[in-house]
Coordinates of N, CA and C in Angstrom, one line a residue:
M1 N 0.8 -1.3 0.1 CA 0.0 0.1 0.1 C 0.9 1.4 -0.1
A2 N 0.6 2.2 -0.9 CA 1.7 3.2 -1.2 C 1.1 4.1 0.0
H3 N 2.2 5.0 0.3 CA 2.4 5.9 1.0 C 3.0 7.1 0.8
N4 N 2.5 8.4 0.8 CA 2.8 9.7 0.0 C 2.6 10.6 1.3
Y5 N 4.0 10.8 1.7 CA 3.9 12.3 3.0 C 3.8 13.9 1.6
V6 N 3.0 14.6 2.4 CA 2.5 15.6 1.7 C 2.8 17.1 2.5
K7 N 3.4 18.3 2.3 CA 4.0 18.9 3.2 C 3.1 20.5 2.3
K8 N 2.3 21.2 3.0 CA 1.7 22.4 2.6 C 1.7 23.5 3.4
M9 N 2.3 24.4 2.9 CA 2.8 25.9 3.6 C 2.3 26.9 2.8
Y10 N 1.6 27.8 3.6 CA 0.7 29.1 3.3 C 1.0 30.5 3.7
N11 N 1.2 31.7 3.2 CA 1.2 33.0 3.9 C 0.1 33.6 3.2
L12 N -0.8 33.6 4.4 CA -2.6 33.9 3.9 C -2.3 35.3 4.0
S13 N -2.4 35.8 2.7 CA -2.2 37.3 1.8 C -3.7 37.6 1.7
T14 N -4.5 36.6 1.3 CA -6.2 37.1 1.2 C -7.1 36.9 2.3
T15 N -8.2 37.5 2.5 CA -9.3 36.8 3.2 C -10.5 36.1 2.6
N16 N -10.2 35.8 1.3 CA -10.7 34.6 0.3 C -10.4 33.4 1.2
A17 N -11.4 32.2 0.7 CA -10.9 31.1 1.0 C -9.7 30.3 0.4
T18 N -8.8 29.9 1.5 CA -7.5 29.3 0.5 C -8.0 27.8 0.6
T19 N -7.8 27.0 -0.6 CA -7.6 25.5 -1.1 C -6.3 25.2 -0.4
V20 N -6.6 24.3 1.0 CA -4.9 24.1 1.4 C -4.7 22.7 0.8
Y21 N -5.8 22.0 0.4 CA -5.7 20.8 0.2 C -6.4 19.6 -0.4
T22 N -6.3 19.0 -1.4 CA -7.6 18.0 -1.9 C -7.2 16.6 -2.0
V23 N -7.8 15.9 -1.4 CA -7.8 14.6 -1.7 C -7.7 13.6 -3.1
P24 N -6.5 13.3 -3.5 CA -6.5 12.7 -5.0 C -7.4 11.7 -5.2
S25 N -7.7 11.6 -6.4 CA -8.5 10.0 -6.7 C -7.9 8.7 -6.3
E26 N -8.5 8.1 -5.5 CA -8.5 6.6 -5.4 C -7.5 7.1 -3.7
K27 N -7.3 8.0 -3.3 CA -6.6 7.9 -2.1 C -7.6 8.5 -1.1
T28 N -7.0 7.7 0.3 CA -7.4 8.2 1.2 C -6.4 9.3 2.1
A29 N -6.8 10.3 2.8 CA -6.0 11.6 3.4 C -6.1 11.2 5.1
F30 N -4.7 11.9 5.2 CA -4.7 11.7 7.1 C -4.2 13.1 7.2
I31 N -4.7 14.1 8.2 CA -4.1 15.5 8.4 C -3.4 15.1 9.8
N32 N -2.4 14.8 9.7 CA -1.5 15.0 10.7 C -1.0 15.8 11.6
S33 N -0.8 17.0 11.0 CA -0.6 18.3 11.6 C -1.0 19.6 10.7
L34 N -1.8 20.5 11.6 CA -2.3 21.9 11.1 C -2.0 22.6 11.7
R35 N -0.9 23.4 11.4 CA -0.2 24.3 12.6 C -0.3 25.5 11.8
L36 N -0.6 26.8 12.6 CA -1.0 27.9 12.4 C -0.1 29.0 13.6
N37 N 0.2 30.1 12.6 CA 1.4 30.7 13.3 C 0.8 32.1 12.9
E38 N 0.7 33.5 14.0 CA 0.3 34.6 13.8 C 1.6 35.5 14.0
I39 N 2.1 36.0 12.8 CA 3.2 37.0 12.7 C 3.3 38.3 12.6
S40 N 1.7 38.9 12.7 CA 2.1 40.3 12.4 C 2.3 41.3 13.9
G41 N 1.8 40.6 14.9 CA 1.5 41.0 16.4 C 0.3 41.4 16.4
N42 N -0.8 40.9 15.8 CA -1.9 41.2 16.0 C -3.1 40.0 15.8
A43 N -3.6 40.0 16.9 CA -4.5 39.2 17.1 C -5.7 38.9 15.8
T44 N -6.4 37.7 15.1 CA -7.1 37.5 14.1 C -7.7 36.7 14.3
S45 N -8.7 36.2 13.5 CA -9.2 34.5 13.7 C -9.7 34.2 12.3
W46 N -10.1 32.9 12.0 CA -10.0 32.2 11.1 C -11.1 31.4 11.2
D47 N -11.4 30.3 9.7 CA -12.3 29.6 9.4 C -11.6 28.4 8.9
V48 N -12.2 26.9 9.1 CA -11.6 26.0 8.6 C -12.9 25.3 8.1
T49 N -13.0 24.6 6.8 CA -13.9 23.9 6.5 C -13.7 23.0 5.4
I50 N -14.0 21.7 5.5 CA -14.0 20.6 4.7 C -15.0 20.7 3.8
T51 N -14.8 20.7 2.4 CA -16.1 20.5 1.3 C -16.1 19.1 0.3
D52 N -17.0 18.3 0.5 CA -16.6 16.7 0.2 C -17.1 16.9 -1.3
S53 N -16.8 15.3 -1.7 CA -16.9 15.5 -3.1 C -18.2 15.7 -4.2
S54 N -19.5 16.0 -3.2 CA -20.9 16.2 -3.4 C -20.9 18.0 -3.3
A55 N -19.5 18.3 -3.2 CA -19.9 20.2 -2.8 C -20.7 20.6 -1.5
N56 N -20.5 19.4 -0.6 CA -20.9 19.7 0.7 C -20.3 20.3 1.5
V57 N -20.7 21.4 2.2 CA -19.2 22.1 3.0 C -20.0 21.9 4.3
F58 N -18.7 21.5 5.1 CA -19.0 21.2 6.8 C -18.0 22.0 7.8
S59 N -18.4 22.6 9.0 CA -17.7 23.0 9.7 C -16.6 22.9 10.5
V60 N -15.4 23.0 10.5 CA -14.5 22.5 11.6 C -14.2 23.4 12.6
Y61 N -13.8 24.5 12.0 CA -13.7 25.5 12.9 C -14.1 27.0 12.5
K62 N -15.0 27.8 13.2 CA -15.9 29.0 12.7 C -15.4 30.1 13.3
S63 N -14.8 31.2 13.1 CA -14.3 32.3 13.4 C -13.4 32.1 14.8
Y64 N -12.8 31.3 14.7 CA -11.6 31.0 16.1 C -10.7 32.1 15.9
A65 N -10.1 32.4 17.4 CA -9.5 33.6 17.6 C -7.6 33.1 18.1
I66 N -7.0 33.9 17.2 CA -5.6 33.6 17.6 C -4.9 34.9 18.6
A67 N -4.0 34.9 19.6 CA -3.6 35.9 19.9 C -2.5 36.2 19.4
A68 N -1.9 37.3 19.4 CA -0.7 38.4 18.8 C 0.5 37.2 19.2
G69 N 1.2 37.0 17.7 CA 2.5 36.2 18.2 C 2.4 34.7 18.4
Q70 N 1.0 34.1 18.8 CA 1.1 32.6 19.5 C 1.0 31.8 18.1
E71 N 1.3 30.3 18.5 CA 1.0 29.4 17.6 C 0.4 28.5 18.0
Q72 N -0.5 27.5 17.0 CA -1.3 27.0 17.6 C -1.4 25.6 16.8
E73 N -1.4 24.4 17.4 CA -2.0 23.0 17.0 C -3.0 22.6 16.8
L74 N -3.8 22.7 15.6 CA -5.3 22.6 15.5 C -6.0 21.5 15.7
F75 N -5.4 20.4 15.4 CA -5.9 19.1 15.8 C -5.1 18.4 16.7
S76 N -5.7 17.6 17.9 CA -5.1 16.9 18.8 C -5.1 15.2 18.1
R77 N -5.8 15.0 17.2 CA -5.5 13.6 16.7 C -5.7 13.7 15.3
N78 N -5.1 12.5 14.7 CA -5.4 12.8 12.8 C -6.9 12.6 12.7
M79 N -7.1 13.5 11.4 CA -8.6 13.4 11.2 C -8.3 12.8 9.5
I80 N -9.0 12.2 9.1 CA -9.0 11.5 8.1 C -9.9 12.2 7.3
L81 N -9.5 12.5 5.6 CA -10.3 13.0 4.4 C -10.1 11.8 3.5
N82 N -11.7 11.7 2.9 CA -12.0 10.9 2.1 C -11.7 11.7 0.5
E83 N -11.6 10.4 -0.4 CA -11.3 10.9 -1.6 C -11.9 12.1 -2.3
G84 N -11.4 13.3 -2.9 CA -12.2 14.4 -3.3 C -12.2 15.2 -2.1
D85 N -12.0 15.1 -0.9 CA -12.4 16.2 0.1 C -11.5 17.4 -0.1
I86 N -12.0 18.5 0.3 CA -11.4 19.7 0.2 C -11.1 20.4 1.5
L87 N -10.1 20.8 2.1 CA -9.6 21.6 3.0 C -9.6 22.7 2.7
K88 N -10.2 23.8 3.2 CA -10.1 25.3 3.4 C -9.6 25.7 4.4
F89 N -8.7 27.1 4.4 CA -8.8 27.6 5.5 C -9.0 29.2 4.9
T90 N -9.9 30.0 5.7 CA -9.7 31.6 5.4 C -9.7 32.1 6.8
A91 N -8.7 33.0 6.5 CA -8.5 34.1 7.1 C -9.4 35.6 7.5
A92 N -9.4 35.8 8.6 CA -10.2 37.2 9.1 C -9.4 38.4 8.3
T93 N -8.0 38.0 8.6 CA -7.5 39.7 8.0 C -6.3 39.2 7.4
A94 N -6.0 39.7 5.9 CA -5.0 39.3 5.3 C -3.4 39.7 6.0
D95 N -2.5 38.6 5.6 CA -0.9 39.0 6.3 C -0.8 38.8 7.6
R96 N -1.7 38.1 8.3 CA -1.0 37.8 9.4 C -0.7 36.4 10.1
L97 N -1.2 35.4 9.2 CA -1.0 34.3 9.6 C -0.5 33.1 8.4
V98 N 0.5 32.6 8.9 CA 1.3 31.3 8.2 C 0.6 30.0 8.6
L99 N 0.4 29.3 7.9 CA -0.3 28.1 7.7 C 0.8 26.8 7.2
H100 N 1.0 26.0 8.3 CA 1.5 24.6 7.9 C 0.8 23.4 8.0
A101 N 0.5 22.6 7.0 CA 0.0 21.3 6.8 C 0.8 20.1 6.6
S102 N 0.8 18.9 7.0 CA 1.2 17.9 7.3 C 0.5 16.6 7.0
I103 N 0.5 15.8 5.6 CA -0.8 15.3 5.3 C -0.1 14.0 4.7
L104 N -0.6 12.6 5.3 CA 0.0 11.1 4.6 C -1.5 11.1 3.9
E105 N -1.4 10.8 2.3 CA -1.7 10.3 1.6 C -1.3 8.6 1.6
R106 N -2.6 7.5 1.3 CA -2.1 6.4 1.0 C -3.6 6.0 0.3
D107 N -3.1 4.9 -0.4 CA -4.2 4.1 -1.3 C -5.3 3.7 -0.3
Q108 N -6.5 3.6 -1.0 CA -7.6 3.6 -0.6 C -7.6 1.3 -0.1
G109 N -8.0 1.7 1.3 CA -7.8 -0.2 1.5 C -9.1 -0.7 1.1
V110 N -9.2 -2.5 1.1 CA -10.0 -3.0 0.4 C -10.1 -4.1 2.0
N111 N -9.7 -4.5 2.3 CA -9.8 -5.4 4.0 C -10.0 -4.7 4.9
N112 N -8.7 -3.7 5.1 CA -8.8 -2.5 5.7 C -8.9 -1.3 5.4
K113 N -9.9 -0.6 5.7 CA -10.3 0.6 4.8 C -10.6 1.9 6.0
F114 N -9.8 3.1 5.8 CA -9.9 4.3 6.4 C -11.6 5.1 5.7
I115 N -12.6 5.4 6.9 CA -13.4 6.3 6.0 C -13.4 7.4 7.1
A116 N -13.9 8.6 6.4 CA -14.6 9.8 6.9 C -15.6 9.9 7.0
K117 N -16.6 10.2 8.0 CA -18.2 10.7 8.1 C -18.5 12.1 8.3
H118 N -18.8 13.0 7.6 CA -18.7 14.7 7.7 C -20.2 14.4 7.9
N119 N -20.7 15.2 9.0 CA -22.1 15.5 8.8 C -22.1 17.0 9.4
D120 N -23.8 17.5 8.9 CA -24.5 18.5 9.1 C -25.8 18.6 9.5
Y121 N -26.0 18.6 10.8 CA -27.6 18.0 11.3 C -28.5 19.3 10.9
T122 N -29.2 19.1 10.1 CA -30.3 20.3 9.7 C -31.4 19.7 10.7
T123 N -31.2 18.7 11.6 CA -33.1 18.1 12.0 C -32.2 17.8 13.4
T124 N -33.2 18.3 14.4 CA -32.8 17.4 16.2 C -33.3 15.8 15.9
D125 N -33.7 15.0 14.7 CA -34.2 13.7 14.4 C -32.8 13.0 14.8
E126 N -33.2 11.8 15.7 CA -31.3 11.0 15.5 C -30.9 10.7 14.3
T127 N -29.8 10.6 13.9 CA -29.5 10.5 12.4 C -28.4 9.3 12.5
T128 N -28.8 8.4 11.9 CA -27.7 7.1 11.7 C -26.4 7.6 10.8
V129 N -25.2 7.7 11.5 CA -23.8 7.9 10.6 C -23.1 7.0 10.3
Y130 N -23.0 6.1 10.9 CA -22.1 4.7 10.2 C -22.6 3.5 10.8
T131 N -22.8 2.2 10.0 CA -23.2 1.2 10.8 C -21.9 0.2 10.0
V132 N -21.5 -0.6 10.7 CA -20.2 -1.4 11.0 C -21.1 -2.3 9.7
P133 N -20.1 -2.8 8.6 CA -20.8 -3.6 7.7 C -20.8 -5.4 8.0
A134 N -21.0 -6.4 7.3 CA -21.2 -7.7 7.7 C -19.4 -7.8 7.9
A135 N -19.3 -8.8 8.4 CA -17.9 -9.6 8.6 C -16.9 -8.4 9.0
K136 N -17.2 -7.2 9.0 CA -16.3 -6.4 9.4 C -16.3 -6.0 11.2
K137 N -15.2 -5.3 11.6 CA -14.9 -4.3 12.8 C -14.7 -2.8 12.4
A138 N -14.8 -2.2 13.1 CA -14.5 -1.0 13.0 C -14.0 -0.3 14.4
I139 N -12.8 0.8 14.1 CA -12.4 1.2 15.4 C -12.2 2.6 15.0
L140 N -13.3 3.5 15.8 CA -13.4 5.3 15.7 C -12.6 5.5 16.4
S141 N -11.6 5.9 15.6 CA -10.6 6.7 16.0 C -10.4 8.1 16.1
E142 N -11.4 9.2 15.9 CA -11.3 10.5 15.9 C -12.7 10.8 15.7
F143 N -13.2 11.8 16.8 CA -14.4 12.4 16.7 C -14.5 13.7 17.0
W144 N -15.0 14.7 15.9 CA -14.5 16.3 15.9 C -15.8 16.7 15.9
V145 N -16.2 17.7 16.9 CA -17.5 18.2 17.0 C -17.1 20.1 16.4
S146 N -18.3 20.6 15.7 CA -18.3 21.8 15.6 C -19.4 22.9 15.5
N147 N -20.0 23.9 16.4 CA -21.1 24.7 16.4 C -20.6 25.6 15.8
D148 N -21.2 25.8 14.7 CA -20.8 27.0 13.3 C -21.8 28.2 13.6
D149 N -22.4 28.0 14.8 CA -23.9 29.4 15.2 C -22.9 30.0 16.2
L150 N -22.4 31.4 15.7 CA -21.5 32.0 16.8 C -22.4 32.9 17.6
S151 N -23.7 32.6 18.2 CA -24.5 33.4 19.0 C -25.4 32.3 20.0
N152 N -25.2 31.1 19.4 CA -26.3 29.9 20.2 C -25.6 28.6 20.3
A153 N -25.7 28.4 21.6 CA -25.3 27.0 22.1 C -25.9 26.1 21.3
T154 N -25.7 24.8 21.5 CA -26.2 23.4 20.3 C -27.6 22.8 20.9
G155 N -27.5 23.3 22.2 CA -28.5 22.4 23.1 C -27.7 21.1 23.4
V156 N -28.4 20.0 24.2 CA -27.6 18.5 24.6 C -27.7 17.9 23.3
N157 N -26.2 17.5 22.7 CA -26.2 16.8 21.7 C -26.0 15.1 22.3
Y158 N -26.3 14.2 21.6 CA -26.3 12.7 22.4 C -25.3 11.9 20.9
V159 N -24.5 11.2 21.6 CA -23.6 10.2 20.4 C -24.1 8.8 20.9
K160 N -24.6 8.0 20.4 CA -24.9 6.5 21.0 C -24.3 5.7 19.7
I161 N -23.9 4.5 20.5 CA -23.7 3.1 19.8 C -24.4 2.2 20.0
Y162 N -25.1 1.8 18.7 CA -26.6 1.1 19.3 C -25.5 -0.5 18.5
N163 N -26.3 -1.7 19.5 CA -25.5 -3.0 19.2 C -26.3 -4.0 18.0
S164 N -26.2 -4.8 17.8 CA -26.7 -5.3 16.8 C -28.5 -5.7 17.2
S165 N -28.9 -5.7 18.3 CA -29.9 -5.8 18.8 C -30.9 -4.3 18.9
G166 N -30.5 -3.5 18.8 CA -30.7 -2.2 18.5 C -31.2 -1.4 20.0
T167 N -30.1 -1.7 20.9 CA -30.3 -1.5 22.1 C -28.9 0.1 22.0
G168 N -29.4 1.2 22.6 CA -28.3 2.3 22.5 C -27.4 2.4 23.8
F169 N -26.5 3.0 23.4 CA -25.8 3.2 24.8 C -24.9 4.5 24.3
I170 N -25.0 5.5 25.4 CA -24.4 6.7 25.1 C -22.9 6.7 25.4
L171 N -22.2 7.2 24.3 CA -20.7 7.6 24.6 C -20.4 8.3 24.8
N172 N -21.0 9.7 23.9 CA -20.9 11.2 24.3 C -22.4 12.2 24.5
Q173 N -22.1 13.1 25.3 CA -23.3 13.7 25.7 C -23.0 15.2 26.0
G174 N -23.6 16.2 25.2 CA -23.1 17.4 26.3 C -23.5 18.6 25.5
T175 N -23.5 20.0 26.1 CA -24.1 20.9 24.9 C -22.6 21.7 24.4
L176 N -22.7 22.2 23.3 CA -21.3 22.8 22.4 C -22.0 24.4 22.3
A177 N -21.0 25.0 23.1 CA -21.2 26.7 23.0 C -21.0 27.1 22.2
A178 N -21.7 28.3 21.5 CA -21.7 28.9 20.7 C -20.1 29.1 19.8
G179 N -19.8 28.6 18.5 CA -18.7 29.0 17.9 C -17.7 27.9 18.2
V180 N -17.9 27.0 18.9 CA -16.7 26.1 19.8 C -17.0 24.6 18.6
S181 N -15.1 24.7 18.5 CA -15.0 23.1 17.9 C -14.2 22.6 19.0
A182 N -14.5 21.1 19.0 CA -13.6 20.2 19.8 C -13.4 18.7 19.6
E183 N -12.5 18.2 20.2 CA -12.4 16.8 19.4 C -13.0 15.8 20.7
A184 N -14.1 15.4 20.5 CA -14.9 14.5 21.6 C -14.6 13.1 21.9
M185 N -13.2 12.5 21.2 CA -13.0 11.3 21.4 C -11.4 11.1 21.9
P186 N -10.8 11.0 23.3 CA -9.8 10.8 23.7 C -9.2 9.3 23.5
R187 N -9.9 8.7 23.3 CA -9.5 7.5 23.0 C -10.0 6.7 21.8
P188 N -9.7 5.6 21.2 CA -10.3 4.7 20.2 C -11.3 4.2 20.8
A189 N -12.3 3.7 20.0 CA -13.2 2.9 20.5 C -13.9 1.7 19.3
V190 N -13.8 0.7 19.8 CA -13.8 -0.6 19.1 C -15.6 -0.6 18.6
L191 N -15.8 -1.1 17.6 CA -17.5 -1.5 17.2 C -17.4 -2.8 16.6
D192 N -18.7 -3.4 16.8 CA -18.8 -4.6 16.1 C -19.5 -5.0 15.1
E193 N -19.4 -5.8 14.3 CA -20.3 -6.0 12.8 C -21.5 -5.8 13.1
S194 N -22.4 -4.8 12.6 CA -23.6 -4.1 12.7 C -24.1 -3.5 13.9
E195 N -23.3 -2.9 14.9 CA -23.0 -2.1 15.5 C -23.1 -0.6 14.8
S196 N -24.0 0.6 15.0 CA -24.2 1.8 14.4 C -23.7 2.9 15.4
I197 N -23.5 4.1 15.3 CA -23.1 5.3 15.4 C -24.3 6.5 14.8
K198 N -25.4 6.4 16.0 CA -26.1 7.4 15.7 C -26.0 8.4 16.7
V199 N -26.5 10.0 15.9 CA -26.4 11.2 16.6 C -27.7 11.9 16.5
T200 N -27.9 12.7 17.8 CA -28.9 13.4 18.0 C -28.7 14.7 18.2
A201 N -28.7 15.6 17.7 CA -28.4 17.0 17.5 C -29.3 18.1 18.6
G202 N -28.7 18.7 19.4 CA -29.8 19.2 20.5 C -30.6 20.5 19.8
A203 N -29.8 21.0 18.5 CA -30.4 21.7 17.4 C -30.1 21.7 16.2
A204 N -31.1 22.4 15.8 CA -31.1 22.1 14.1 C -30.1 22.9 13.3
N205 N -29.0 22.8 12.5 CA -28.4 23.9 11.6 C -27.7 24.6 12.4
R206 N -26.9 23.8 13.6 CA -25.7 24.2 14.2 C -24.4 23.2 14.2
L207 N -25.0 22.1 14.5 CA -23.9 21.1 14.9 C -23.2 20.6 13.7
H208 N -21.9 20.3 13.6 CA -21.4 19.9 12.6 C -20.5 18.6 13.2
S209 N -20.3 17.0 12.6 CA -19.5 16.5 13.4 C -18.6 15.4 11.9
H210 N -17.2 15.3 12.5 CA -16.2 14.2 11.4 C -16.0 13.3 12.5
F211 N -16.3 11.8 11.8 CA -15.9 10.8 12.4 C -14.8 10.0 11.4
S212 N -13.7 9.7 12.0 CA -12.5 8.8 11.3 C -12.9 7.6 11.9
I213 N -12.8 6.6 10.9 CA -13.4 5.1 11.4 C -12.4 4.5 10.2
L214 N -11.8 3.1 10.9 CA -11.2 2.2 10.2 C -12.0 1.0 10.4
E215 N -12.4 0.2 9.3 CA -12.7 -0.9 8.9 C -11.9 -1.9 9.2
I216 N -12.1 -3.3 9.7 CA -11.2 -4.3 9.6 C -12.0 -5.2 9.2
G217 N -11.0 -6.4 8.7 CA -11.8 -7.8 8.3 C -11.9 -8.2 9.7
N218 N -13.2 -8.8 10.1 CA -13.6 -9.4 11.4 C -12.7 -10.9 11.6
P219 N -11.8 -10.8 12.6 CA -11.4 -11.6 12.8 C -11.7 -13.1 13.6
G220 N -13.1 -12.7 13.8 CA -13.8 -14.0 14.5 C -14.8 -14.6 13.8

């Protein structure tokens, strides 16, 4: 399985959305590092989005602030991107930010397959995000959440794992404050064949989620 390490560097000299990286055909990508530096001595803010291959846009960071002269690592865990996903960065003020992206590209697997699930919750109905296929196990390695409403909290959100019998078990719950983004998966979790991840948003049109999943052949 071919691996290719990619480095991207940008002096953000515009307030237009900058395409940082697009996942090539037949590849899966891992954002190993997304590092930001404020170089002008002035505080500013930024947005990060992911656009999928169907042109759906998902918030990762919305109007996040960085202090004068500060450096920030934007992800604490690797985030997976699918074929055709586009990572974009928008600076609120030109000529203040430098961005360094370190990315691993790899061939899409068959028996072992990495998958990203991006969701924008337009309803408060429970949404099935992912179901483990037959004869597979899955490792949920990363779960990122973002509230792109800068004025309102999301209400209480619920993430549940449903077993093959349809019984739900809460994995994560809580309110996301206005404009807040966070890593919600400190350690990986194992899912068995036919188990499902389902999310209930506390308010419509505020919550975005990004799940990074590894499917593997079921050794049992």
